Amino acid sequence: MPESPAIILHSPQLGENIGAAARVMRNFGMTDLRLVTPRDGWPNPAADTMSAGAFDAGVAVSVYETLQDALEGITWLAAATARLRGMEKRVGDAQDAAEAAHARLGTGKSAIMFGAEKSGLPNDAVAVSDFLMTYPVDVDFKSLNLAQAVCVFCAEWGKLAIGPRADEGDNKAGLGDLAPRDELYRMFEHFEEELERAGYFFPPEKTALMKDNLRAALIRADWTRQEVQTFRGAIKALALGRGKARVIRDD
Amino acid sequence: MPESPAIILHSPQLGENIGAAARVMRNFGMTDLRLVTPRDGWPNPAADTMSAGAFDAGVAVSVYETLQDALEGITWLAAATARLRGMEKRVGDAQDAAEAAHARLGTGKSAIMFGAEKSGLPNDAVAVSDFLMTYPVDVDFKSLNLAQAVCVFCAEWGKLAIGPRADEGDNKAGLGDLAPRDELYRMFEHFEEELERAGYFFPPEKTALMKDNLRAALIRADWTRQEVQTFRGAIKALALGRGKARVIRDD
């Protein structure tokens, strides 16, 4: 079985949902479950009850303080969201997301991220995603439970990775050595730091939005590690100002 | 919205699962829920709790003494089963079942039937089905919860009845007004011009290669016109140097 995408639950509230999510993951061959600041901590007995033994059967849980930490090693990120939020991202349903992740097998590690039960994902998490995953639900009743939402994706993954449809998929791994998310984060931070110094973020109350917009513009690019280096070199050169870059090219 | 298939739960045990099934049904536009001999009777408060209001929002429950009664008016029946039982039936996954039901719209009423939590469907129920629906789950962990199993089918139905697949979406629905190539070119030229002034392109014989690398990093991004403007603003700010951007933000 190919390496499956990670499932990231961002600030989940109920242990029951974590357990139920693990259960569907394991059914469809997925084992990497990452929790960002689970409300009730971890481990959580309520999760065990609902997992039907999925944790013992291979679903590995890791817990993180920040989303950024959870994204270590992730090269492609889909965000589950019911609202498209006006962000300029690729959009698709669970099948599209599963196909995109499947096509990337061998190029890096994908993740599908889900927000908290009540509130969904915060905007800054959506901003750093490559893909918005949204389900065709009835406009008058958009109310999937968290674990149900995870289930819909996992079932699509199972079709590609386990099911009879598995042999229809082809691995389109034509991309180079993709930059993991943490390198992209450092690149953004570098960019934003220099923009901050240049006085770009003004007025202050719009800073977060401006950062989200910049990250959204740059995040879709399937950056390779080499490209990240190249772009950081460019930022550095611009930040130093006209005529000064040559002397520091070696650092 | 077309008339959706019925969901039949045959001898379900837990009210929670009935409620959760109703919840996913309603999300994906399905409203006909038929219960055959529910263990704990009906109505069931545990079902209400898990339904998230689906019953008030249109999911109609009817209760039957026998499967035969529940099948009144049904012209095509799929049975969810993990084992194929050696029966000579058409077999497929949830997508196949949804497509088959969808293709029958207008010809009669379809139903998808699920068995009890522990035991699944009895053989005599499977025997009267037209189609065996089986999911591509991991052979070492076939353990979907009843409501999760319902969820997998309903999500496939939603794709056909509600989703963009009804009109074959092209995945780019969330992208705004994409920047034409000439705007991208001007953005690159602007970027490179400032990098040139900053002394970034050195040694000279590598300039063309360095430009190609930068463009390659940025070209894949499906930039919108708004994003091009945003990025050009950032370049301008950096190029002007630290602390000077604010005064020119309006130009």
Coordinates of C-alpha atoms in Angstrom, one line a residue:
Chain A
M1 CA 0.0 0.0 0.0
P2 CA 1.3 3.4 -0.9
E3 CA 2.2 5.9 1.8
S4 CA -1.1 7.7 2.6
P5 CA -1.7 11.4 3.3
A6 CA -1.7 12.6 6.9
I7 CA -5.0 13.8 8.4
I8 CA -4.5 16.9 10.5
L9 CA -7.2 17.8 13.0
H10 CA -6.7 21.5 13.9
S11 CA -8.0 22.2 17.5
P12 CA -10.5 19.3 17.7
Q13 CA -12.8 19.5 20.6
L14 CA -14.3 16.1 21.2
G15 CA -12.3 12.9 21.8
E16 CA -15.1 11.0 20.3
N17 CA -14.5 12.6 16.9
I18 CA -10.8 12.0 17.1
G19 CA -11.5 8.3 17.7
A20 CA -14.1 8.1 15.0
A21 CA -11.8 9.8 12.6
A22 CA -9.0 7.3 13.4
R23 CA -11.5 4.5 12.8
V24 CA -12.4 5.6 9.3
M25 CA -8.8 6.4 8.5
R26 CA -7.7 2.9 9.4
N27 CA -10.4 1.3 7.3
F28 CA -9.2 3.1 4.3
G29 CA -5.5 2.5 4.9
M30 CA -4.5 5.8 6.5
T31 CA -2.4 5.8 9.6
D32 CA -0.8 9.3 10.1
L33 CA -3.1 11.4 12.4
R34 CA -1.8 14.8 13.6
L35 CA -3.6 16.8 16.2
V36 CA -3.0 20.5 16.7
T37 CA -3.9 21.6 20.2
P38 CA -6.7 19.1 20.9
R39 CA -8.9 20.8 23.5
D40 CA -9.0 18.0 25.9
G41 CA -5.4 17.0 25.6
W42 CA -4.0 13.7 24.6
P43 CA -4.4 10.7 25.2
N44 CA -8.1 10.9 25.5
P45 CA -10.2 7.9 26.7
A46 CA -13.3 9.1 24.7
A47 CA -11.2 8.7 21.5
D48 CA -10.3 5.2 22.4
T49 CA -13.9 4.2 22.8
M50 CA -14.8 5.4 19.3
S51 CA -11.7 4.2 17.6
A52 CA -12.7 0.5 17.4
G53 CA -9.1 -0.3 18.0
A54 CA -7.7 1.8 15.2
F55 CA -4.8 3.1 17.4
D56 CA -3.7 -0.4 18.2
A57 CA -4.1 -1.3 14.6
G58 CA -1.7 1.2 13.3
V59 CA -3.1 4.8 13.4
A60 CA -0.3 6.8 14.9
V61 CA -1.2 10.0 16.7
S62 CA 1.1 12.9 17.1
V63 CA 0.3 16.1 18.9
Y64 CA 1.5 19.6 18.1
E65 CA 1.5 23.1 19.7
T66 CA 1.1 24.9 16.4
L67 CA 0.0 24.1 12.9
Q68 CA 3.4 25.0 11.6
D69 CA 4.9 22.2 13.7
A70 CA 2.3 19.8 12.4
L71 CA 3.2 20.6 8.8
E72 CA 6.8 19.4 9.2
G73 CA 7.6 17.4 6.1
I74 CA 4.3 18.1 4.4
T75 CA 4.6 19.2 0.7
W76 CA 1.0 19.5 -0.3
L77 CA -1.8 20.6 2.0
A78 CA -5.6 20.5 1.4
A79 CA -7.9 22.4 3.8
A80 CA -11.5 21.2 4.4
T81 CA -13.8 24.2 4.4
A82 CA -17.4 24.8 3.8
R83 CA -16.8 28.4 2.8
L84 CA -14.5 29.4 0.0
R85 CA -13.6 32.7 1.9
G86 CA -12.7 34.5 -1.3
M87 CA -9.2 33.1 -1.3
E88 CA -7.6 32.4 -4.6
K89 CA -7.0 28.6 -4.3
R90 CA -7.7 25.6 -6.3
V91 CA -11.0 24.1 -5.2
G92 CA -12.4 20.6 -5.4
D93 CA -14.3 18.0 -3.7
A94 CA -13.0 15.0 -1.8
Q95 CA -12.4 13.0 -4.9
D96 CA -10.4 15.8 -6.4
A97 CA -8.3 16.1 -3.3
A98 CA -7.7 12.4 -3.1
E99 CA -6.7 12.3 -6.7
A100 CA -4.4 15.2 -6.3
A101 CA -2.8 13.6 -3.2
H102 CA -2.6 10.3 -5.0
A103 CA -0.9 11.8 -8.0
R104 CA 1.7 13.2 -5.7
L105 CA 2.8 9.9 -4.3
G106 CA 6.5 9.7 -4.5
T107 CA 7.0 13.4 -4.6
G108 CA 6.5 14.2 -0.9
K109 CA 3.9 13.9 1.8
S110 CA 0.4 15.3 1.5
A111 CA -2.0 16.2 4.3
I112 CA -5.7 17.0 4.6
M113 CA -6.6 19.4 7.3
F114 CA -9.9 19.7 9.2
G115 CA -10.9 22.5 11.6
A116 CA -12.6 22.5 14.9
E117 CA -16.2 21.2 15.3
K118 CA -17.9 24.5 15.7
S119 CA -15.7 27.0 14.0
G120 CA -13.8 25.2 11.2
L121 CA -10.4 26.3 10.2
P122 CA -9.0 29.7 11.0
N123 CA -8.2 31.9 8.0
D124 CA -4.4 31.7 8.6
A125 CA -4.5 27.9 8.3
V126 CA -6.5 28.1 5.1
A127 CA -4.1 30.7 3.7
V128 CA -1.2 28.3 3.8
S129 CA -3.1 25.5 2.0
D130 CA -2.7 24.5 -1.6
F131 CA -6.2 23.3 -2.1
L132 CA -9.6 24.0 -0.6
M133 CA -11.6 20.8 -0.3
T134 CA -15.3 21.4 -0.1
Y135 CA -18.1 18.9 -0.2
P136 CA -21.3 19.1 -2.3
V137 CA -23.7 19.4 0.6
D138 CA -27.2 20.8 0.6
V139 CA -27.1 24.6 1.0
D140 CA -29.8 24.4 3.6
F141 CA -28.1 21.8 5.8
K142 CA -24.3 22.2 5.8
S143 CA -23.7 20.3 9.0
L144 CA -21.3 17.4 8.6
N145 CA -19.8 16.1 11.8
L146 CA -16.0 16.3 12.0
A147 CA -15.5 12.6 11.8
Q148 CA -18.0 12.3 9.0
A149 CA -16.1 14.9 7.0
V150 CA -12.9 12.9 7.6
C151 CA -14.8 9.8 6.4
V152 CA -15.8 11.4 3.1
F153 CA -12.2 12.1 2.2
C154 CA -10.8 8.7 3.5
A155 CA -13.4 6.8 1.5
E156 CA -12.1 8.6 -1.7
W157 CA -8.6 7.7 -0.7
G158 CA -9.6 4.1 -0.2
K159 CA -11.0 4.0 -3.7
L160 CA -7.6 5.0 -5.1
A161 CA -5.3 3.2 -2.8
I162 CA -7.1 0.0 -2.0
G163 CA -10.1 -0.3 -4.2
P164 CA -10.7 -1.6 -7.8
R165 CA -10.0 1.9 -8.9
A166 CA -6.5 1.7 -7.6
D167 CA -5.1 0.4 -10.8
E168 CA -6.7 3.2 -12.8
G169 CA -4.6 5.8 -11.0
D170 CA -1.3 6.8 -12.5
N171 CA 1.5 8.5 -10.6
K172 CA 2.2 11.8 -12.2
A173 CA 5.2 12.4 -10.1
G174 CA 6.9 14.8 -12.4
L175 CA 7.9 17.4 -9.8
G176 CA 11.3 17.7 -8.3
D177 CA 12.4 17.7 -4.7
L178 CA 9.5 19.6 -3.2
A179 CA 10.1 22.0 -0.3
P180 CA 8.5 20.8 2.9
R181 CA 6.1 23.1 4.6
D182 CA 8.6 24.3 7.3
E183 CA 10.9 25.6 4.6
L184 CA 8.0 27.5 3.0
Y185 CA 7.1 28.9 6.4
R186 CA 10.7 30.2 6.9
M187 CA 10.6 31.7 3.4
F188 CA 7.3 33.5 4.2
E189 CA 8.7 34.7 7.5
H190 CA 11.8 36.0 5.8
F191 CA 9.7 37.7 3.2
E192 CA 7.3 39.3 5.7
E193 CA 10.1 40.3 8.0
E194 CA 11.7 42.3 5.3
L195 CA 8.4 43.8 4.2
E196 CA 7.8 44.7 7.8
R197 CA 11.1 46.6 7.9
A198 CA 10.2 48.3 4.6
G199 CA 7.0 49.6 6.1
Y200 CA 4.8 47.5 3.7
F201 CA 2.3 46.4 6.3
F202 CA 0.2 49.5 6.8
P203 CA -2.2 50.2 8.4
P204 CA -1.4 47.7 11.2
E205 CA -4.9 46.3 11.4
K206 CA -4.6 45.0 7.9
T207 CA -1.3 43.3 8.5
A208 CA -2.8 39.8 9.0
L209 CA -4.9 40.1 5.9
M210 CA -2.0 41.3 3.8
K211 CA 0.1 38.5 5.0
D212 CA -2.6 36.0 4.2
N213 CA -2.9 37.4 0.7
L214 CA 0.8 37.2 0.0
R215 CA 1.0 33.7 1.4
A216 CA -2.0 32.7 -0.6
A217 CA -0.4 34.0 -3.8
L218 CA 2.8 32.1 -3.2
I219 CA 1.7 28.9 -1.6
R220 CA 0.2 27.3 -4.7
A221 CA 3.4 27.0 -6.5
D222 CA 4.7 23.5 -5.7
W223 CA 8.0 25.1 -4.8
T224 CA 11.0 22.9 -4.9
R225 CA 13.7 23.3 -2.3
Q226 CA 16.0 24.9 -4.8
E227 CA 13.3 27.4 -5.7
V228 CA 12.9 28.4 -2.1
Q229 CA 16.6 29.1 -1.9
T230 CA 16.5 31.1 -5.1
F231 CA 13.5 33.2 -3.9
R232 CA 15.1 33.8 -0.5
G233 CA 18.2 35.0 -2.2
A234 CA 16.1 37.4 -4.2
I235 CA 14.4 38.7 -1.1
K236 CA 17.7 39.2 0.6
A237 CA 19.1 41.1 -2.4
L238 CA 16.1 43.4 -2.6
A239 CA 16.1 44.0 1.1
L240 CA 19.7 45.0 1.2
G241 CA 19.0 47.6 -1.4
R242 CA 20.4 48.7 -4.7
G243 CA 23.9 47.8 -5.4
K244 CA 24.7 46.0 -2.2
A245 CA 23.7 42.4 -3.0
R246 CA 26.9 41.3 -4.6
V247 CA 29.0 41.5 -1.5
I248 CA 26.8 39.2 0.5
R249 CA 26.0 36.6 -2.2
D250 CA 28.1 34.0 -0.4
D251 CA 26.2 33.9 2.9
Chain B
M1 CA -32.9 18.4 -6.7
P2 CA -33.8 15.0 -8.1
E3 CA -35.7 12.5 -5.8
S4 CA -33.0 10.8 -3.9
P5 CA -32.7 7.1 -3.0
A6 CA -34.1 5.8 0.3
I7 CA -31.7 4.6 3.0
I8 CA -32.9 1.5 4.7
L9 CA -31.4 0.5 8.0
H10 CA -32.2 -3.1 8.7
S11 CA -32.4 -3.9 12.4
P12 CA -30.2 -1.1 13.6
Q13 CA -29.2 -1.3 17.2
L14 CA -28.1 2.2 18.3
G15 CA -30.1 5.3 18.1
E16 CA -26.9 7.3 17.8
N17 CA -26.2 5.6 14.5
I18 CA -29.7 6.3 13.2
G19 CA -29.3 9.9 14.1
A20 CA -25.8 10.2 12.6
A21 CA -27.1 8.5 9.4
A22 CA -29.9 11.0 9.2
R23 CA -27.4 13.8 9.6
V24 CA -25.2 12.7 6.7
M25 CA -28.2 11.9 4.6
R26 CA -29.6 15.4 5.0
N27 CA -26.2 17.0 4.2
F28 CA -26.2 15.2 0.9
G29 CA -29.8 15.9 0.0
M30 CA -31.4 12.6 1.0
T31 CA -34.5 12.5 3.1
D32 CA -36.2 9.1 3.0
L33 CA -35.0 7.0 5.9
R34 CA -36.6 3.6 6.5
L35 CA -36.0 1.5 9.6
V36 CA -36.8 -2.2 9.7
T37 CA -37.3 -3.4 13.3
P38 CA -35.0 -0.9 15.1
R39 CA -33.9 -2.6 18.3
D40 CA -34.7 0.3 20.7
G41 CA -38.0 1.3 19.0
W42 CA -38.8 4.6 17.5
P43 CA -38.7 7.5 18.2
N44 CA -35.4 7.4 20.0
P45 CA -33.9 10.3 21.9
A46 CA -30.3 9.1 21.2
A47 CA -31.1 9.5 17.5
D48 CA -32.2 13.1 18.0
T49 CA -29.0 14.0 19.7
M50 CA -26.8 12.8 16.9
S51 CA -29.0 14.1 14.1
A52 CA -28.0 17.7 14.4
G53 CA -31.6 18.6 13.5
A54 CA -31.8 16.5 10.4
F55 CA -35.3 15.2 11.3
D56 CA -36.7 18.7 11.6
A57 CA -34.8 19.6 8.4
G58 CA -36.6 17.1 6.3
V59 CA -35.4 13.6 6.9
A60 CA -38.6 11.6 7.2
V61 CA -38.4 8.3 9.1
S62 CA -40.7 5.4 8.6
V63 CA -40.6 2.2 10.6
Y64 CA -41.5 -1.3 9.3
E65 CA -42.0 -4.7 10.7
T66 CA -40.4 -6.5 7.8
L67 CA -38.0 -5.7 5.0
Q68 CA -40.7 -6.5 2.5
D69 CA -42.9 -3.8 3.9
A70 CA -40.0 -1.3 3.8
L71 CA -39.4 -2.1 0.1
E72 CA -42.8 -0.9 -1.0
G73 CA -42.3 1.2 -4.1
I74 CA -38.6 0.4 -4.4
T75 CA -37.6 -0.6 -7.9
W76 CA -33.9 -1.0 -7.4
L77 CA -32.1 -2.2 -4.2
A78 CA -28.5 -2.1 -3.3
A79 CA -27.2 -4.0 -0.2
A80 CA -24.2 -2.8 1.7
T81 CA -22.1 -5.8 2.6
A82 CA -18.5 -6.5 3.4
R83 CA -18.6 -10.0 2.2
L84 CA -19.8 -11.0 -1.3
R85 CA -21.3 -14.3 0.0
G86 CA -20.9 -16.0 -3.3
M87 CA -24.1 -14.5 -4.6
E88 CA -24.5 -13.8 -8.3
K89 CA -25.1 -10.1 -8.2
R90 CA -23.7 -7.0 -9.7
V91 CA -21.0 -5.7 -7.4
G92 CA -19.5 -2.3 -7.0
D93 CA -18.4 0.4 -4.6
A94 CA -20.3 3.4 -3.4
Q95 CA -19.7 5.4 -6.5
D96 CA -21.0 2.6 -8.7
A97 CA -24.1 2.3 -6.6
A98 CA -24.7 6.0 -6.6
E99 CA -24.2 6.1 -10.4
A100 CA -26.6 3.2 -10.8
A101 CA -29.2 4.9 -8.6
H102 CA -28.7 8.2 -10.3
A103 CA -29.1 6.6 -13.8
R104 CA -32.4 5.3 -12.6
L105 CA -33.9 8.6 -11.7
G106 CA -37.3 8.9 -13.2
T107 CA -37.7 5.1 -13.6
G108 CA -38.7 4.4 -10.1
K109 CA -37.3 4.6 -6.6
S110 CA -34.0 3.2 -5.5
A111 CA -32.8 2.2 -2.0
I112 CA -29.6 1.5 -0.3
M113 CA -29.8 -1.0 2.5
F114 CA -27.4 -1.4 5.5
G115 CA -27.5 -4.1 8.1
A116 CA -27.1 -4.2 11.9
E117 CA -24.0 -2.9 13.6
K118 CA -22.6 -6.2 14.6
S119 CA -24.0 -8.7 12.2
G120 CA -24.6 -6.9 8.9
L121 CA -27.4 -7.9 6.6
P122 CA -29.0 -11.3 6.8
N123 CA -28.6 -13.4 3.7
D124 CA -32.3 -13.2 2.9
A125 CA -32.0 -9.5 2.6
V126 CA -29.0 -9.6 0.4
A127 CA -30.7 -12.2 -1.7
V128 CA -33.5 -9.7 -2.7
S129 CA -31.0 -7.0 -3.7
D130 CA -30.1 -6.0 -7.2
F131 CA -26.6 -4.9 -6.4
L132 CA -24.0 -5.6 -3.7
M133 CA -22.2 -2.5 -2.6
T134 CA -18.9 -3.1 -1.0
Y135 CA -16.2 -0.6 0.0
P136 CA -12.5 -0.8 -0.6
V137 CA -11.5 -1.1 3.0
D138 CA -8.3 -2.5 4.4
V139 CA -8.5 -6.3 4.7
D140 CA -6.9 -6.1 8.1
F141 CA -9.4 -3.6 9.5
K142 CA -12.9 -3.9 8.1
S143 CA -14.7 -2.0 10.8
L144 CA -16.7 0.9 9.5
N145 CA -19.4 2.1 11.9
L146 CA -22.9 1.9 10.5
A147 CA -23.3 5.7 10.1
Q148 CA -19.9 5.9 8.5
A149 CA -20.9 3.3 6.0
V150 CA -24.0 5.3 5.2
C151 CA -21.9 8.5 5.0
V152 CA -19.7 6.9 2.3
F153 CA -22.7 6.3 0.1
C154 CA -24.4 9.6 0.8
A155 CA -21.2 11.5 -0.1
E156 CA -21.2 9.8 -3.5
W157 CA -24.8 10.6 -4.0
G158 CA -24.1 14.3 -3.2
K159 CA -21.4 14.4 -5.8
L160 CA -23.9 13.4 -8.5
A161 CA -27.0 15.2 -7.2
I162 CA -25.6 18.4 -5.7
G163 CA -21.9 18.7 -6.6
P164 CA -20.0 20.2 -9.4
R165 CA -19.8 16.8 -11.0
A166 CA -23.4 17.3 -12.2
D167 CA -21.8 19.8 -14.6
E168 CA -18.3 18.3 -14.5
G169 CA -16.4 21.0 -12.7
D170 CA -12.9 21.7 -13.8
N171 CA -11.2 22.3 -10.4
K172 CA -10.6 25.9 -10.9
A173 CA -13.9 27.2 -9.6
G174 CA -12.2 29.0 -6.7
L175 CA -9.7 30.9 -8.7
G176 CA -10.6 34.4 -9.5
D177 CA -9.8 36.5 -12.5
L178 CA -6.5 35.0 -13.6
A179 CA -3.8 37.2 -14.7
P180 CA -3.1 37.1 -18.5
R181 CA 0.4 36.2 -19.5
D182 CA 1.4 39.7 -20.3
E183 CA 0.7 40.9 -16.8
L184 CA 2.8 38.1 -15.4
Y185 CA 5.6 39.1 -17.8
R186 CA 5.4 42.6 -16.6
M187 CA 5.5 41.4 -13.0
F188 CA 8.6 39.3 -13.7
E189 CA 10.3 42.2 -15.5
H190 CA 9.6 44.5 -12.6
F191 CA 11.0 41.9 -10.1
E192 CA 14.1 41.4 -12.3
E193 CA 14.7 45.0 -12.8
E194 CA 14.8 45.6 -9.1
L195 CA 17.0 42.6 -8.6
E196 CA 19.3 43.9 -11.3
R197 CA 19.6 47.2 -9.4
A198 CA 20.2 45.4 -6.2
G199 CA 23.1 43.6 -7.9
Y200 CA 21.5 40.2 -7.6
F201 CA 22.4 38.9 -11.0
F202 CA 26.0 38.0 -10.7
P203 CA 28.1 36.8 -12.4
P204 CA 26.6 38.2 -15.6
E205 CA 26.8 35.0 -17.6
K206 CA 24.4 33.4 -15.1
T207 CA 21.8 36.1 -15.4
A208 CA 19.7 34.3 -17.9
L209 CA 19.7 31.1 -15.9
M210 CA 18.9 32.9 -12.7
K211 CA 16.0 34.7 -14.3
D212 CA 14.7 31.4 -15.7
N213 CA 14.9 29.8 -12.2
L214 CA 13.0 32.7 -10.6
R215 CA 10.3 32.6 -13.3
A216 CA 10.0 28.9 -13.1
A217 CA 9.3 29.2 -9.3
L218 CA 6.6 31.8 -9.8
I219 CA 5.0 30.8 -13.1
R220 CA 3.1 27.7 -11.9
A221 CA 1.0 29.6 -9.5
D222 CA -2.1 30.5 -11.4
W223 CA -1.8 34.0 -10.3
T224 CA -4.8 36.2 -10.3
R225 CA -4.6 39.8 -11.4
Q226 CA -5.1 40.9 -7.8
E227 CA -2.3 38.8 -6.6
V228 CA 0.0 40.2 -9.3
Q229 CA -0.8 43.7 -7.9
T230 CA -0.2 42.5 -4.4
F231 CA 3.2 41.0 -5.3
R232 CA 4.3 44.0 -7.3
G233 CA 3.4 46.2 -4.2
A234 CA 5.7 44.0 -2.2
I235 CA 8.5 44.2 -4.7
K236 CA 8.2 47.9 -4.7
A237 CA 8.3 48.2 -1.0
L238 CA 11.3 46.0 -0.7
A239 CA 13.1 47.8 -3.4
L240 CA 12.6 51.2 -1.8
G241 CA 14.2 50.0 1.3
R242 CA 13.4 49.9 4.9
G243 CA 11.0 52.3 6.3
K244 CA 10.2 54.1 3.1
A245 CA 7.2 52.1 1.7
R246 CA 4.5 53.8 3.6
V247 CA 4.8 57.1 1.9
I248 CA 4.4 55.7 -1.6
R249 CA 1.6 53.2 -0.9
D250 CA -0.8 55.2 -2.9
D251 CA 1.0 55.3 -6.2

